Every structure is written in structure tokens, then in C-alpha cells.
Coordinates of C-alpha atoms in Angstrom, one line a residue:
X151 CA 25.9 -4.7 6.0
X152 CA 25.5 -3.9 2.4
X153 CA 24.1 -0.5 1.0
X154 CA 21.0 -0.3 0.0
X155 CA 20.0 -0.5 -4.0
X156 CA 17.2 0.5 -5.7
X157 CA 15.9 -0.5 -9.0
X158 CA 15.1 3.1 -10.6
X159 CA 12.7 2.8 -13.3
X160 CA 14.4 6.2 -15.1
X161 CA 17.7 4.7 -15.5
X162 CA 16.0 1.1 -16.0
X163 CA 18.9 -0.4 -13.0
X164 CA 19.7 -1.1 -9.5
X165 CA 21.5 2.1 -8.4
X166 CA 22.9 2.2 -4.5
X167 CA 20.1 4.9 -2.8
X168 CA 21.8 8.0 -1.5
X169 CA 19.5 10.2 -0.3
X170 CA 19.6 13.8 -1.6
X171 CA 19.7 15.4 2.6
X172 CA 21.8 12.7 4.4
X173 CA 19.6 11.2 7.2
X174 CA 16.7 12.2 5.3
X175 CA 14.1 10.9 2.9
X176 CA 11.5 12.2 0.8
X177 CA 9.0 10.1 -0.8
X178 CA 5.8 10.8 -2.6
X179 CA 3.4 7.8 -3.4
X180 CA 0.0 9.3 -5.3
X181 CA -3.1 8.3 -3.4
X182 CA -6.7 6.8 -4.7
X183 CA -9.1 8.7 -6.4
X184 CA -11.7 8.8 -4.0
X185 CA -15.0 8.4 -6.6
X186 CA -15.3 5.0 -5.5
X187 CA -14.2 1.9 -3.0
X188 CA -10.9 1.0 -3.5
X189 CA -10.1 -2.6 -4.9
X190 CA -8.0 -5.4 -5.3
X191 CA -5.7 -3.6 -7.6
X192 CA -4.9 -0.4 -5.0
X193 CA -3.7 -3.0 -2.1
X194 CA -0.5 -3.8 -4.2
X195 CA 0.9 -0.1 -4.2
X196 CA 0.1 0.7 -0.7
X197 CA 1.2 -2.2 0.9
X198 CA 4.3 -2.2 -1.4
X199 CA 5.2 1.4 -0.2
X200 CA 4.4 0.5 3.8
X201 CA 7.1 -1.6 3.7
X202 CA 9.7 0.8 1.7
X203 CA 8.5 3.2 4.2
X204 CA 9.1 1.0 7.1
X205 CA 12.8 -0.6 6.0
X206 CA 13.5 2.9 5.4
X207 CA 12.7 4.1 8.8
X208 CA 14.4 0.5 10.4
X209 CA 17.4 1.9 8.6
X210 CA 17.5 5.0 10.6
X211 CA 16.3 7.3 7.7
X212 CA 13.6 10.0 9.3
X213 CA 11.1 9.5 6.2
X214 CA 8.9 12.2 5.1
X215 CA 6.0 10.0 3.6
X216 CA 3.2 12.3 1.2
X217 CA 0.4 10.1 -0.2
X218 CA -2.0 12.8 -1.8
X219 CA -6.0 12.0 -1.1
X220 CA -7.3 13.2 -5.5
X221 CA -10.9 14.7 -4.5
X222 CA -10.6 16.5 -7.5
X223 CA -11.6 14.1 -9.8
X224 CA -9.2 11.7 -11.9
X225 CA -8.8 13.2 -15.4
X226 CA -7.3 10.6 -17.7
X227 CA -7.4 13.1 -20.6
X228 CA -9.3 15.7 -21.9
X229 CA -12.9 16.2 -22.7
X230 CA -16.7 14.7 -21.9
X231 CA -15.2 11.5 -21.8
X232 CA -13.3 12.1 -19.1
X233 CA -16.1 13.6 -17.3
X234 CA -15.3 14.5 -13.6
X235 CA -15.1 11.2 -11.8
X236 CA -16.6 12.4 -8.5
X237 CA -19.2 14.8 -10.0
X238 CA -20.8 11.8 -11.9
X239 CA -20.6 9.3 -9.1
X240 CA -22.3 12.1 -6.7
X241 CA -25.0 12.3 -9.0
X242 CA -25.8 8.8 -9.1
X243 CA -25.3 8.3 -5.0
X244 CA -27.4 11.5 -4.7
X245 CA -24.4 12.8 -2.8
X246 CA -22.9 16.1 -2.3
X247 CA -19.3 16.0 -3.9
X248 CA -17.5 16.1 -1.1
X249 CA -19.7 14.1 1.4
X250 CA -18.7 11.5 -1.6
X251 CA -15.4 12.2 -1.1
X252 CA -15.4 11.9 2.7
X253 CA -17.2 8.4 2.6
X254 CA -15.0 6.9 0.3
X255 CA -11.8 8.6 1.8
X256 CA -13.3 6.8 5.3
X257 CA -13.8 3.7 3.4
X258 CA -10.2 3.8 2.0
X259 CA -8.2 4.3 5.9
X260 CA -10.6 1.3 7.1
X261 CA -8.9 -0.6 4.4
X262 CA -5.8 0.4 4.8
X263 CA -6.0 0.0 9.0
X264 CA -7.2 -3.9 8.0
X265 CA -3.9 -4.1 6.1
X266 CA -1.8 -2.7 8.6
X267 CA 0.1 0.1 6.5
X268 CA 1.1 3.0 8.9
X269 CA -0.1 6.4 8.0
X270 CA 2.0 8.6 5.9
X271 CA 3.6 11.5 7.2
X272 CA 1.2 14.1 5.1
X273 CA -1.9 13.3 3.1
X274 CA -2.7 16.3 1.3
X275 CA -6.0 16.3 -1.1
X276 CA -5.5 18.2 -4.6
X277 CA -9.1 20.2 -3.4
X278 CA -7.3 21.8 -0.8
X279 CA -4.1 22.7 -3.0
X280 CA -5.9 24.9 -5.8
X281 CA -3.9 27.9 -5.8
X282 CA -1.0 25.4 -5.8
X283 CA -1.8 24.3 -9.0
X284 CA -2.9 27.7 -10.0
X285 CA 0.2 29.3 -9.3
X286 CA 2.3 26.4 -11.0
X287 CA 0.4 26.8 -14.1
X288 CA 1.5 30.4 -13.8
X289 CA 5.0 30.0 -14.2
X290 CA 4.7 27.3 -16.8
X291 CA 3.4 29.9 -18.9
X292 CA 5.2 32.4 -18.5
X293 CA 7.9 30.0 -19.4
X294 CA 6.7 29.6 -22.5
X295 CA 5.6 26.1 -22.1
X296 CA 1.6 26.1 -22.1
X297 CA -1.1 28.2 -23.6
X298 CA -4.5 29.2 -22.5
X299 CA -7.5 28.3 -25.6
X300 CA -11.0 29.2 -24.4
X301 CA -10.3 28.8 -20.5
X302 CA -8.3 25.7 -20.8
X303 CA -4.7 26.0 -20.4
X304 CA -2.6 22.6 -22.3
X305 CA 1.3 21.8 -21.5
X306 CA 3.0 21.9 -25.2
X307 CA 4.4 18.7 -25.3
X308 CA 6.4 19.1 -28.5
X309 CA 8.3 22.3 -27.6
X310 CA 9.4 20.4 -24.2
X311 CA 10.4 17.5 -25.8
X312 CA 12.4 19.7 -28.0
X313 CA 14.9 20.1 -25.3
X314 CA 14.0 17.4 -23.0
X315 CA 13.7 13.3 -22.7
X316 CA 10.2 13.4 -22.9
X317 CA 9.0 9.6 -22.3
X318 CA 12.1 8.2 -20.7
X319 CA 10.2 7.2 -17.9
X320 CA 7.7 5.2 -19.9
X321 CA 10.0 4.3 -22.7
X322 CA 7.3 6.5 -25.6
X323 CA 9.3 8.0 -28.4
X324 CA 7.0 11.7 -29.6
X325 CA 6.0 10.1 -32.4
X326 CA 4.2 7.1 -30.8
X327 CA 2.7 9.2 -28.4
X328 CA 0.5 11.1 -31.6
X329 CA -0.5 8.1 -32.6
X330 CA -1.9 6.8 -29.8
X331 CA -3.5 9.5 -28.2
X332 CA -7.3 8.9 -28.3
X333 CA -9.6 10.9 -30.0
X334 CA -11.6 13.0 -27.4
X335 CA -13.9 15.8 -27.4
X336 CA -11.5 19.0 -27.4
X337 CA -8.4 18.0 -29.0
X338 CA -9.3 21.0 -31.3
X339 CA -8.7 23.4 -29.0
X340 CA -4.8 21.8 -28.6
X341 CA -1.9 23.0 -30.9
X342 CA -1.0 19.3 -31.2
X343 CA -2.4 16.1 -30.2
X344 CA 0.0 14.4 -27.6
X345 CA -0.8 18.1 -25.6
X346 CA -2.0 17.7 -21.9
X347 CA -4.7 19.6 -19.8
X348 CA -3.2 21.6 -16.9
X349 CA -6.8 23.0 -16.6
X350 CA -10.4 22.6 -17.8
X351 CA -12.9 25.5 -18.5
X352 CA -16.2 24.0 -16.8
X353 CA -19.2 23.6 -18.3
X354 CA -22.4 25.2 -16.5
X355 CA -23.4 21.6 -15.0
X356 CA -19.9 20.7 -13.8
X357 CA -20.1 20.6 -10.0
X358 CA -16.7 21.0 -8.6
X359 CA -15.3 24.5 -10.3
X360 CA -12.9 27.1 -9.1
X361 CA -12.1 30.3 -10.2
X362 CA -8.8 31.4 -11.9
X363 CA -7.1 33.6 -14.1
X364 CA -8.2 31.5 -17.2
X365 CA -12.3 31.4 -15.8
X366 CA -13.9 29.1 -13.8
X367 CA -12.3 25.5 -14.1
X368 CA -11.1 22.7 -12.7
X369 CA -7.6 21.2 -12.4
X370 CA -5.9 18.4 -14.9
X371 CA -5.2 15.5 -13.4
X372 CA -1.2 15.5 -13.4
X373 CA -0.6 18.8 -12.1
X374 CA -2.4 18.0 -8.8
X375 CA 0.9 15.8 -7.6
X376 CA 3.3 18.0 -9.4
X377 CA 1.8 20.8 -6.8
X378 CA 1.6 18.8 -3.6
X379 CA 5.0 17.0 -4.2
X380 CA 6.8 20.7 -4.8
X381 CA 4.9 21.9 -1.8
X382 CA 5.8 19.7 1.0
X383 CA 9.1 17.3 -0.5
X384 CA 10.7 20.6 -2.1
X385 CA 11.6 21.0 -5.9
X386 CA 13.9 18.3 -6.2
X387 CA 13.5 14.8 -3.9
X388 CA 14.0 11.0 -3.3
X389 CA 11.5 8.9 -4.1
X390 CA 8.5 8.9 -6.0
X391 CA 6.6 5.5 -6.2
X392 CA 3.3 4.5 -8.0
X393 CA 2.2 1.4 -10.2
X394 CA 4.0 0.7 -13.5
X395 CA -0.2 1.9 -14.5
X396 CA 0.7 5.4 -14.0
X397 CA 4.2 5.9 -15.7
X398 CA 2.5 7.0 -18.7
X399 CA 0.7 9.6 -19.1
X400 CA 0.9 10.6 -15.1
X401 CA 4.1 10.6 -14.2
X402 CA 5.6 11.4 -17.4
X403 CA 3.8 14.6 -17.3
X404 CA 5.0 15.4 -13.9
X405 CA 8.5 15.2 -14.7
X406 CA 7.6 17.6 -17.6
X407 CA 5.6 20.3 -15.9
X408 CA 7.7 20.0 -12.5
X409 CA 11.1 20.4 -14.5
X410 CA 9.9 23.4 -16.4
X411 CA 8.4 24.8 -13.1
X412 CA 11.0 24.6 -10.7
X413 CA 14.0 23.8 -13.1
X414 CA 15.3 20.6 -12.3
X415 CA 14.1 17.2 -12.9
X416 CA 11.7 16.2 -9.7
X417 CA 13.2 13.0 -8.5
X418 CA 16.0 11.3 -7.9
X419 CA 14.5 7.8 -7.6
X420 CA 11.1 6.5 -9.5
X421 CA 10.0 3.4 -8.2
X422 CA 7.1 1.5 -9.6
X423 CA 4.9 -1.6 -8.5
X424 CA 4.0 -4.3 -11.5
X425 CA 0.3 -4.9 -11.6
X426 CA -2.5 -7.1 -10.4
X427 CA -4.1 -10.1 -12.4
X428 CA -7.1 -12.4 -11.6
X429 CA -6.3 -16.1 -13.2
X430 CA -4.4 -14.7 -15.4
X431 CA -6.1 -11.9 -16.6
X432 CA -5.9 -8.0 -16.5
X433 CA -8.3 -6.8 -14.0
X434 CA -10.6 -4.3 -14.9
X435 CA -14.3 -3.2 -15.0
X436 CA -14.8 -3.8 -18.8
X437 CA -13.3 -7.9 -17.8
X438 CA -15.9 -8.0 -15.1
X439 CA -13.4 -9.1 -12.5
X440 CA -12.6 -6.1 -10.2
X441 CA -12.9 -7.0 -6.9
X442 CA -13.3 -4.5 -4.0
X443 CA -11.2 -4.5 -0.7
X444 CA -14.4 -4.9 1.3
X445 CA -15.5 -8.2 -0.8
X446 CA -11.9 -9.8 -0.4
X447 CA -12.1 -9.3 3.5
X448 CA -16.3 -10.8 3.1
X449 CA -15.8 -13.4 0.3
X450 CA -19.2 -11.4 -1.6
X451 CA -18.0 -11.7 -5.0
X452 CA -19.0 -14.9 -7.0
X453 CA -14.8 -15.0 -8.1
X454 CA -14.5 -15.9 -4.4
X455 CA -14.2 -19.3 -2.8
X456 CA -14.5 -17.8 0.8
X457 CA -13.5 -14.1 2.5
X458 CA -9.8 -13.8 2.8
X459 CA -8.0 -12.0 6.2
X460 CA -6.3 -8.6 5.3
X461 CA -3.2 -9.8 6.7
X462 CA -3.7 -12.8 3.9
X463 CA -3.5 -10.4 1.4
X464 CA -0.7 -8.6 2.6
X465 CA 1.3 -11.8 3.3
X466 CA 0.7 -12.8 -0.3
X467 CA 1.6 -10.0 -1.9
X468 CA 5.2 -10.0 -0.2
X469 CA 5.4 -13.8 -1.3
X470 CA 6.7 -11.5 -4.6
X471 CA 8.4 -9.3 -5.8
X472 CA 7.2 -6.2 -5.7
X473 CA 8.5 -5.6 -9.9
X474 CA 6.6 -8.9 -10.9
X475 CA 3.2 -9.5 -11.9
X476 CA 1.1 -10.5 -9.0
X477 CA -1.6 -13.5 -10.0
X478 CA -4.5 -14.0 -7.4
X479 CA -6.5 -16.7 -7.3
X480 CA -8.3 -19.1 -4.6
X481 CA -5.6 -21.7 -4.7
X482 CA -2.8 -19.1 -4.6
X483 CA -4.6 -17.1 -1.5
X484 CA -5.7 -20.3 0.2
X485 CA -1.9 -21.7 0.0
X486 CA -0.4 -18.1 1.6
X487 CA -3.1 -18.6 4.2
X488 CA -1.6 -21.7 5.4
X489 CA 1.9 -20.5 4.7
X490 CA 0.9 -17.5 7.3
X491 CA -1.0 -19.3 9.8
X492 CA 2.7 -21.8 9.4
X493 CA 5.3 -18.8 9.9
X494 CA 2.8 -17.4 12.5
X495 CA 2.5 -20.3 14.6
X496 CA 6.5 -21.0 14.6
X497 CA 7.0 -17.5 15.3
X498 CA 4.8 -17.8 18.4
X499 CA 6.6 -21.1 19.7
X500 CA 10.0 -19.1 19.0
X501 CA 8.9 -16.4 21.1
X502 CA 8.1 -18.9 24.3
X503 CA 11.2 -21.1 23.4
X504 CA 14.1 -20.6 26.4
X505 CA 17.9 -21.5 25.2
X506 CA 19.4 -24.0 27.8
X507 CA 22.6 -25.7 27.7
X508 CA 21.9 -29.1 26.7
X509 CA 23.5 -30.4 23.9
X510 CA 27.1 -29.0 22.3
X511 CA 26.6 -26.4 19.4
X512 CA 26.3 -27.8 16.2
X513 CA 28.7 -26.0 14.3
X514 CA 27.0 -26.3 10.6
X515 CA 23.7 -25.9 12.2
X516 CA 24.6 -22.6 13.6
X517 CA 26.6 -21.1 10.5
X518 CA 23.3 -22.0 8.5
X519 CA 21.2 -20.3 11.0
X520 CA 23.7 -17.0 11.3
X521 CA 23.5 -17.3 7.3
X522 CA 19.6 -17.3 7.1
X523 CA 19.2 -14.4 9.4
X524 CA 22.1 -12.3 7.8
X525 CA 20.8 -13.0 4.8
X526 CA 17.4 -11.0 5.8
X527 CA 19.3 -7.3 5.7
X528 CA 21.2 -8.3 2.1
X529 CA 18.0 -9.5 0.7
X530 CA 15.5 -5.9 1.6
X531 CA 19.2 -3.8 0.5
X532 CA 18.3 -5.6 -3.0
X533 CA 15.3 -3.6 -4.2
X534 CA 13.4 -4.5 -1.2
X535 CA 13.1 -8.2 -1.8
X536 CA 10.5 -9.2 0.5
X537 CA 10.3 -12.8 -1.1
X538 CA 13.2 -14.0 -0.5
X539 CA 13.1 -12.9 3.4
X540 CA 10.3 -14.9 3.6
X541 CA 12.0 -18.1 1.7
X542 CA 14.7 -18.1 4.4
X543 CA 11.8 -17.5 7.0
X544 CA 10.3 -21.0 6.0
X545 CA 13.6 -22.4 6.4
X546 CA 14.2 -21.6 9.6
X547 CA 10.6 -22.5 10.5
X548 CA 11.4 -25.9 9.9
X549 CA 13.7 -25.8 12.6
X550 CA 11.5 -24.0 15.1
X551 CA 9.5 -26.8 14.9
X552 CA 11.9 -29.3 15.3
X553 CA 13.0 -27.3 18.4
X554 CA 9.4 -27.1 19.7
X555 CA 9.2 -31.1 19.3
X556 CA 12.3 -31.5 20.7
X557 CA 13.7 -33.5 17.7
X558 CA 16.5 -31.1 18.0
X559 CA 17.9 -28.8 20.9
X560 CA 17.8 -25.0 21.3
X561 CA 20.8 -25.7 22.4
X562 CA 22.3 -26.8 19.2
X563 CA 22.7 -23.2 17.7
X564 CA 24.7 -21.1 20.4
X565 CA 23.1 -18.7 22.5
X566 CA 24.0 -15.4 20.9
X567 CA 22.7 -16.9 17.3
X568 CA 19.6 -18.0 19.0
X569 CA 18.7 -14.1 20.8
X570 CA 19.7 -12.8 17.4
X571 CA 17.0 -15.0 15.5
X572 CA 14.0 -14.1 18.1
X573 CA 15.1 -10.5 17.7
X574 CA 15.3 -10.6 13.8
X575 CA 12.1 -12.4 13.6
X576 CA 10.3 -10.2 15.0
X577 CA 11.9 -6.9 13.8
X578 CA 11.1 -8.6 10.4
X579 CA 7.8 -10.1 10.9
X580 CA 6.1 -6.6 12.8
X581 CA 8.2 -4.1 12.3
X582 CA 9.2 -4.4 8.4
X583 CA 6.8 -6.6 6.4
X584 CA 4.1 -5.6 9.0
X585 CA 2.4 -8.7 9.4
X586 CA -0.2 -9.6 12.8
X587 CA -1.4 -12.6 13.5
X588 CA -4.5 -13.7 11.4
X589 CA -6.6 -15.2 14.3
X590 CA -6.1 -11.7 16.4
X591 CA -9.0 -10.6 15.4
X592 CA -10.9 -13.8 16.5
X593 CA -9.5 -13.7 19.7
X594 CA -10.4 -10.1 20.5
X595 CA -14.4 -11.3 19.0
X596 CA -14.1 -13.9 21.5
X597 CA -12.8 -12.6 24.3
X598 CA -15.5 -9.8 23.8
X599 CA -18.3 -13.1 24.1
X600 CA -16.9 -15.0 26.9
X601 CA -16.9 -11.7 28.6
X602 CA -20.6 -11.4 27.9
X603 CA -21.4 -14.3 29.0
X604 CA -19.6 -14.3 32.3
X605 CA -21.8 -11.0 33.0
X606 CA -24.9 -12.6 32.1
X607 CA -23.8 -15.6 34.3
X608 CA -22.9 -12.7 37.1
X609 CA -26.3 -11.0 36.7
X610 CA -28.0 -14.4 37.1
X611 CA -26.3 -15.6 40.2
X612 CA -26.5 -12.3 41.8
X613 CA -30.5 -12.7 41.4
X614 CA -29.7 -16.3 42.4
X615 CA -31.1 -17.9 39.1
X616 CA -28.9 -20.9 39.1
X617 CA -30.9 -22.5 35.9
X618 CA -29.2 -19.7 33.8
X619 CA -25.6 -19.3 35.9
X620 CA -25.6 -23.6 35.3
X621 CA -26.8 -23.5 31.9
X622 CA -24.3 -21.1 30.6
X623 CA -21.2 -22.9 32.1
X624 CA -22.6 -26.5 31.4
X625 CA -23.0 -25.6 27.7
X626 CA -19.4 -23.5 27.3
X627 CA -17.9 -27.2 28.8
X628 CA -19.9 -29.0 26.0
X629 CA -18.0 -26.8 23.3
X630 CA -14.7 -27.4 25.4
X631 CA -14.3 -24.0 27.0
X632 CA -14.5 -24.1 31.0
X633 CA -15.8 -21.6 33.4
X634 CA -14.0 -21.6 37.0
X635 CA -15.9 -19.4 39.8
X636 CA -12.8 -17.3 41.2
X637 CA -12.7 -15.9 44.7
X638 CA -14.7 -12.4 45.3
X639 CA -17.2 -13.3 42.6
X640 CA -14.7 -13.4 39.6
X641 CA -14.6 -15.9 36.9
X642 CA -12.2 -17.1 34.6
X643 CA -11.8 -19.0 31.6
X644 CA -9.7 -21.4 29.2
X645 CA -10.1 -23.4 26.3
X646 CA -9.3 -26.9 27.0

């Protein structure tokens, strides 16, 4: 089997992934910012990092997974313009902050539990990691590497990039980063302009506030991972993942402030999803096309042709690679609904199939087949290539259903290739790319309705009303599901 390599968006290559405690893995993906329902655009990271997360584990790694909950608010940069995320939206909802928080928090595991995606190990929320962040502002201070004006406290950029590779990550030279740095209210108070906020003085009618050693304040937005990666994956670990969105300013500044604070660069892998466009075009509030996770799964937005199953979604965003842009549209989701409801259905007639002797092993036939399924392990231990699993997948599903027809034998691969391909397909299937069957949730509706109804039906021969009992079963025939009367009163049922 071939080692696992990473594409490491420091170094800007594939580098083999060895893991800093052997056995062991540390990864840190940040969370939503929970002012608002999550949307199209936050599936992409968190299903990407379910799946690094589950090869990981397949590989025998025991994966400590953070994804951090920011209840804090989201502060792009500094000043009224980047007024507290949270704090505004509570206003408008007539909310509490954190009864804001907790809805759309709720609202975000629903979405995530419709997509599948196992829980991370530890979800911390920057609220509950203050003195965290408090204490790590401390010690880049006393470094010399920030300075308090007027109960804000700013990272000096400059001095660090001095002696450091500040913008690496994103590939921004000092110089470009002055330029571009946006005007905002406050950049007076900063010694230079490409300067970051570790903490805000609050204003009187700023909600969420804490006290600290600079006044009453509230945290920047960059330190808040810096604290809750240092606290629970140590100083120094494996992964951290995020989209390509957040390489600059976020997660340059954490390398910067967690390098200075602990005194080592933070991680040893970064790993970055490409974004999300809709027919073609950036997604975004200001184009008018964001489109909520709840609307995908309902088809209420006037984008939509029709609602689209989670498991839709999460099948067509593995139909890419996780480093390319990723284009939705109706045609595109409608064609990976088939495609899904395709592999699904094969899948299913692969696990009923039994291998019998036959026909004589086709030789070529089962040398493909071996080199299909081999092919699965090489393909994931190449930056994760969930594509081009699939691609052999539909290969091989060609040839399920030639089996199931009986245009060719099971027989015609050998036994041992034919155990290994129902094994790999559904190690691959469930356990890795995490994909259930789309009609599941249908069948549980329905089972729940014939269930009903066969209660009713109970109820109504038990008071020996026979017009109802008859009526139920004749009209179930007429849509081609029948009702047999078991012994002891019980009934069954099965579509015909």
C-alpha cells in the first residue's frame, strides 16, 4: 500500500504525511460563525474534512478532531464596520446573544447530521475560551510583539515579518498587504496599517464584553483558534484545514500570533478546500445567490429547480476534487442524483449477489477488477482523491449489473476478488466517503404510514367496522401496496 501524501498549502506540494506522535493525529478545522444559518458555501469544508477524518481513522490513526463553535462574533478587521456579527443579528431577531447562538448552533448539527459528517472529537466555542485568549495576548506582549492603544491591543505585523515569512501561507509580500488593507474606523489607533486586532475596547452598546487587563473588550477574530488549537492539539500539531477563504487574513495571523506565543510554527500540515460557485459565479450575499443548507434540502429558493437530498450534495461534492473549484447548478445536482441513485442501487444488488462456481474465471476480467479496487487505497493516499474512487466505482458498476442480469457470471472474477470487492465497497461507500442511501429517509416516512394505517385498520376491526378495515386495504391495493391479515391479529405488508 502506498503512503499517504498530502498536498500542504505552506510548502505549495504533495508531501508524504508523517504524523508528528506516531499513531496519532491532530487536526483543527475552524467552525461556523454562528450569527446566522449556515449555507451552501460551509457544506464543502465540512464534508471535505469528514472524510479526511474518516480515511484517517480507516488508516488506523486515533484522530483528535477540534472544530471550534465562534459565538464570539466573526471580526474580519477592525472597527464599526466590522460590528459584532452576533450582537447585530440578536438585535434584529430580538434575541438574547447567546439564545442566538444556541439556535443557530442547533440549526448547524441538524445540517450537519443530514450530511452525515461524524462529530469531531472536541467542539470548543471561543466564548468559553476567554482567558485563553487573554492569557495568549499576554505573552505576545510581553514578547514584544503587540501593544495596547486605548483598550485595544494590535499584533505588530511589521516587526514579525522582520524575522518571519509573514504571508507564506497566502502567498502576500508586506508591501501588498498595506496596500490593500481597507480603510476602517480605528486604523488610527494602529502603529501601521497591515496591524491586526487581538482585542477590541467595547463601546457602551456592545453586548457581548469581557473584562481584561486592557478594559472591557471583546476578542479579535484570529486569536480565538490560535487559543483553542494551543489548548487542546498542543503548541505544535498535524493538520489544520479550512477553505482557501480563510488563508488570508485568518490563518495567516494564526501562524503569526501562535509562533510568537508558543515558539514554533503551529502546524505541520495546512490543508485548504477551493471554494463554491453558483453557474459560475462567486457566491455571496452582495450576488444575491447564497443559498442556505435548509433551502437546498426544501428547493425554497427561486435558484432552485427542485429540493436536493443531503446525501446529493455530499455525493456531488466528492464527484471533485477537494483543491478544485466546485460549480453547482440544477443540471450538475440532478446528474449526481442519478449517478447516486446508479452506484446505490448496484451497491445494493452487490450486497445480495452470492459467488457460485459456474463459469471458469476470466483472467482479464479479474485482473481489471483486482486493479479497480486496489486502485481505491492509491487514489485517497493521493491528497484524498475522492473523484477518482468514485470513477473506478462506476466502472465496476457496470459490471454489477451485468452480473445482476446475468449477462455475465459472478463466477467470472474468482471468489477471493469477488469477497474483496463487497468488502471494499462498502468500507468505501459507508465508512469513508460516508454516503446512505438517498431513499432511506422515504422508507423510514413510509414505514411510519403503513404502520398507521394498519392501526387504524386494527382499531376498526376490533370495533368490527369492516367499511373502514375494507376501505383502507382495498385503496393500499389500488396504489399497489397489499395488506395480508397475519395470524393472532397481525398484518403485514409489501409493495407489489
Amino acid at each position: 500500500m502506498s503512503e499517504l501524501k498530502v498536498y500542504n498549502s505552506y510548502s505549495r506540494q504533495k508531501e508524504v504525511f508523517t504524523p508528528i506522535t506516531p499513531g496519532h493525529v491532530g487536526m483543527y478545522v475552524c467552525g461556523p460563525t454562528v450569527s446566522g444559518e449556515s449555507h451552501l458555501g460551509h457544506a464543502r469544508p465540512y464534508v471535505t474534512f469528514d472524510v479526511v477524518f474518516r480515511y484517517l481513522s480507516h488508516l488506523g490513526y486515533k484522530v483528535r478532531y477540534v472544530r471550534n463553535i465562534t459565538d464570539a462574533g466573526h471580526f474580519e478587521e477592525e472597527g464599526r464596520e466590522a460590528e459584532d456579527k452576533i450582537s447585530k443579528k440578536a438585535m434584529l431577531e430580538r434575541l438574547e446573544p447567546m439564545e442566538l447562538v444556541q439556535k443557530y448552533t442547533n440549526l448547524f448539527h441538524w445540517a450537519m447530521e443530514q450530511f452525515n459528517t461524524l462529530r469531531p472529537s472536541i467542539e470548543p466555542t471561543a466564548t468559553g475560551h476567554i482567558v485563553e485568549q487573554i492569557g495568549m495576548i499576554q505573552e505576545i506582549i510581553k514578547a514584544g510583539y503587540a501593544y495596547e492603544v486605548n483598550g485595544s491591543v494590535y499584533f505588530d505585523v511589521k516587526k514579525y515579518a522582520a524575522s518571519h515569512d509573514y504571508g507564506k501561507l497566502s502567498g502576500r509580500v508586506i508591501d501588498d498587504l498595506l496596500e490593500t488593507t481597507r480603510d476602517l474606523d480605528g486604523q488610527e489607533e494602529k502603529r501601521d496599517r497591515a496591524d491586526f486586532a487581538l482585542w477590541k475596547n467595547a463601546a457602551p452598546e456592545h453586548i457581548m464584553r469581557w473584562q481584561s487587563p486592557w478594559g472591557v473588550g471583546f476578542p479579535g477574530w484570529h486569536i480565538e483558534c490560535s487559543a483553542m488549537a494551543t489548548k487542546y492539539l498542543g503548541s505544535k500539531f498535524d493538520i489544520h484545514g479550512g477553505g482557501m477563504d480563510l488563508m488570508f487574513p485568518h490563518h495567516e495571523s494564526e501562524i503569526a500570533q501562535s509562533t510568537i506565543c508558543n515558539h514554533e510554527a503551529p502546524v505541520r500540515y495546512w490543508i485548504h478546500n477551493n471554494m463554491i460557485t453558483i453557474n459560475g459565479k462567486k457566491m455571496g450575499k452582495s450576488y444575491g445567490n447564497q443559498i442556505t443548507l435548509t433551502q437546498m434540502f426544501s428547493g425554497d429558493n427561486p435558484i432552485l429547480e427542485k429540493a436536493y437530498h443531503p446525501m446529493v450534495i455530499r455525493f456531488f461534492i466528492l464527484q471533485t476534487h477537494y483543491r478544485s473549484t466546485l460549480d453547482f447548478g440544477n443540471e450538475a445536482l440532478q446528474a449526481s442524483e442519478k449517478g447516486l441513485r446508479r452506484l446505490w442501487d448496484a451497491y445494493e444488488h452487490l450486497k445480495k449477489l452470492n459467488w457460485e462456481e459456474t463459469s471458469p474465471v476470466n483472467d482479464e476480467q479479474d485482473k481489471k477488477v483486482v486493479r479497480l479496487i486496489s486502485e481505491f487505497d492509491e487514489f485517497m493516499n493521493d491528497d484524498f482523491s475522492t473523484a477518482k474512487v468514485l470513477a473506478n466505482m462506476f466502472e465496476l458498476v457496470s459490471m454489477i449489473n451485468s452480473m445482476k442480469d446475468k449477462a455475465i457470471a459472478v463466477s467470472s472474477i474468482s471468489k477471493e476478488t469477488f469477497d474483496l470487492m463487497q468488502k471494499q465497497f462498502t468500507v468505501y461507500i459507508e465508512d469513508i466517503l460516508g454516503l446512505k442511501s438517498v431513499t432511506e429517509a422515504d422508507s423510514n416516512k413510509l414505514q411510519g404510514i403503513m404502520q398507521l394505517l394498519i392501526d387504524i385498520r386494527k382499531d376498526a376491526k376490533g370495533k368490527k367496522d369492516f367499511v373502514t378495515s375494507d376501505m383502507i386495504r382495498n385503496q393500499l391495493a389500488k396504489l399497489g401496496i397489499s395488506l395480508k391479515d397475519e395470524k393472532g391479529g397481525e398484518m403485514s405488508w409489501t409493495i407489489e
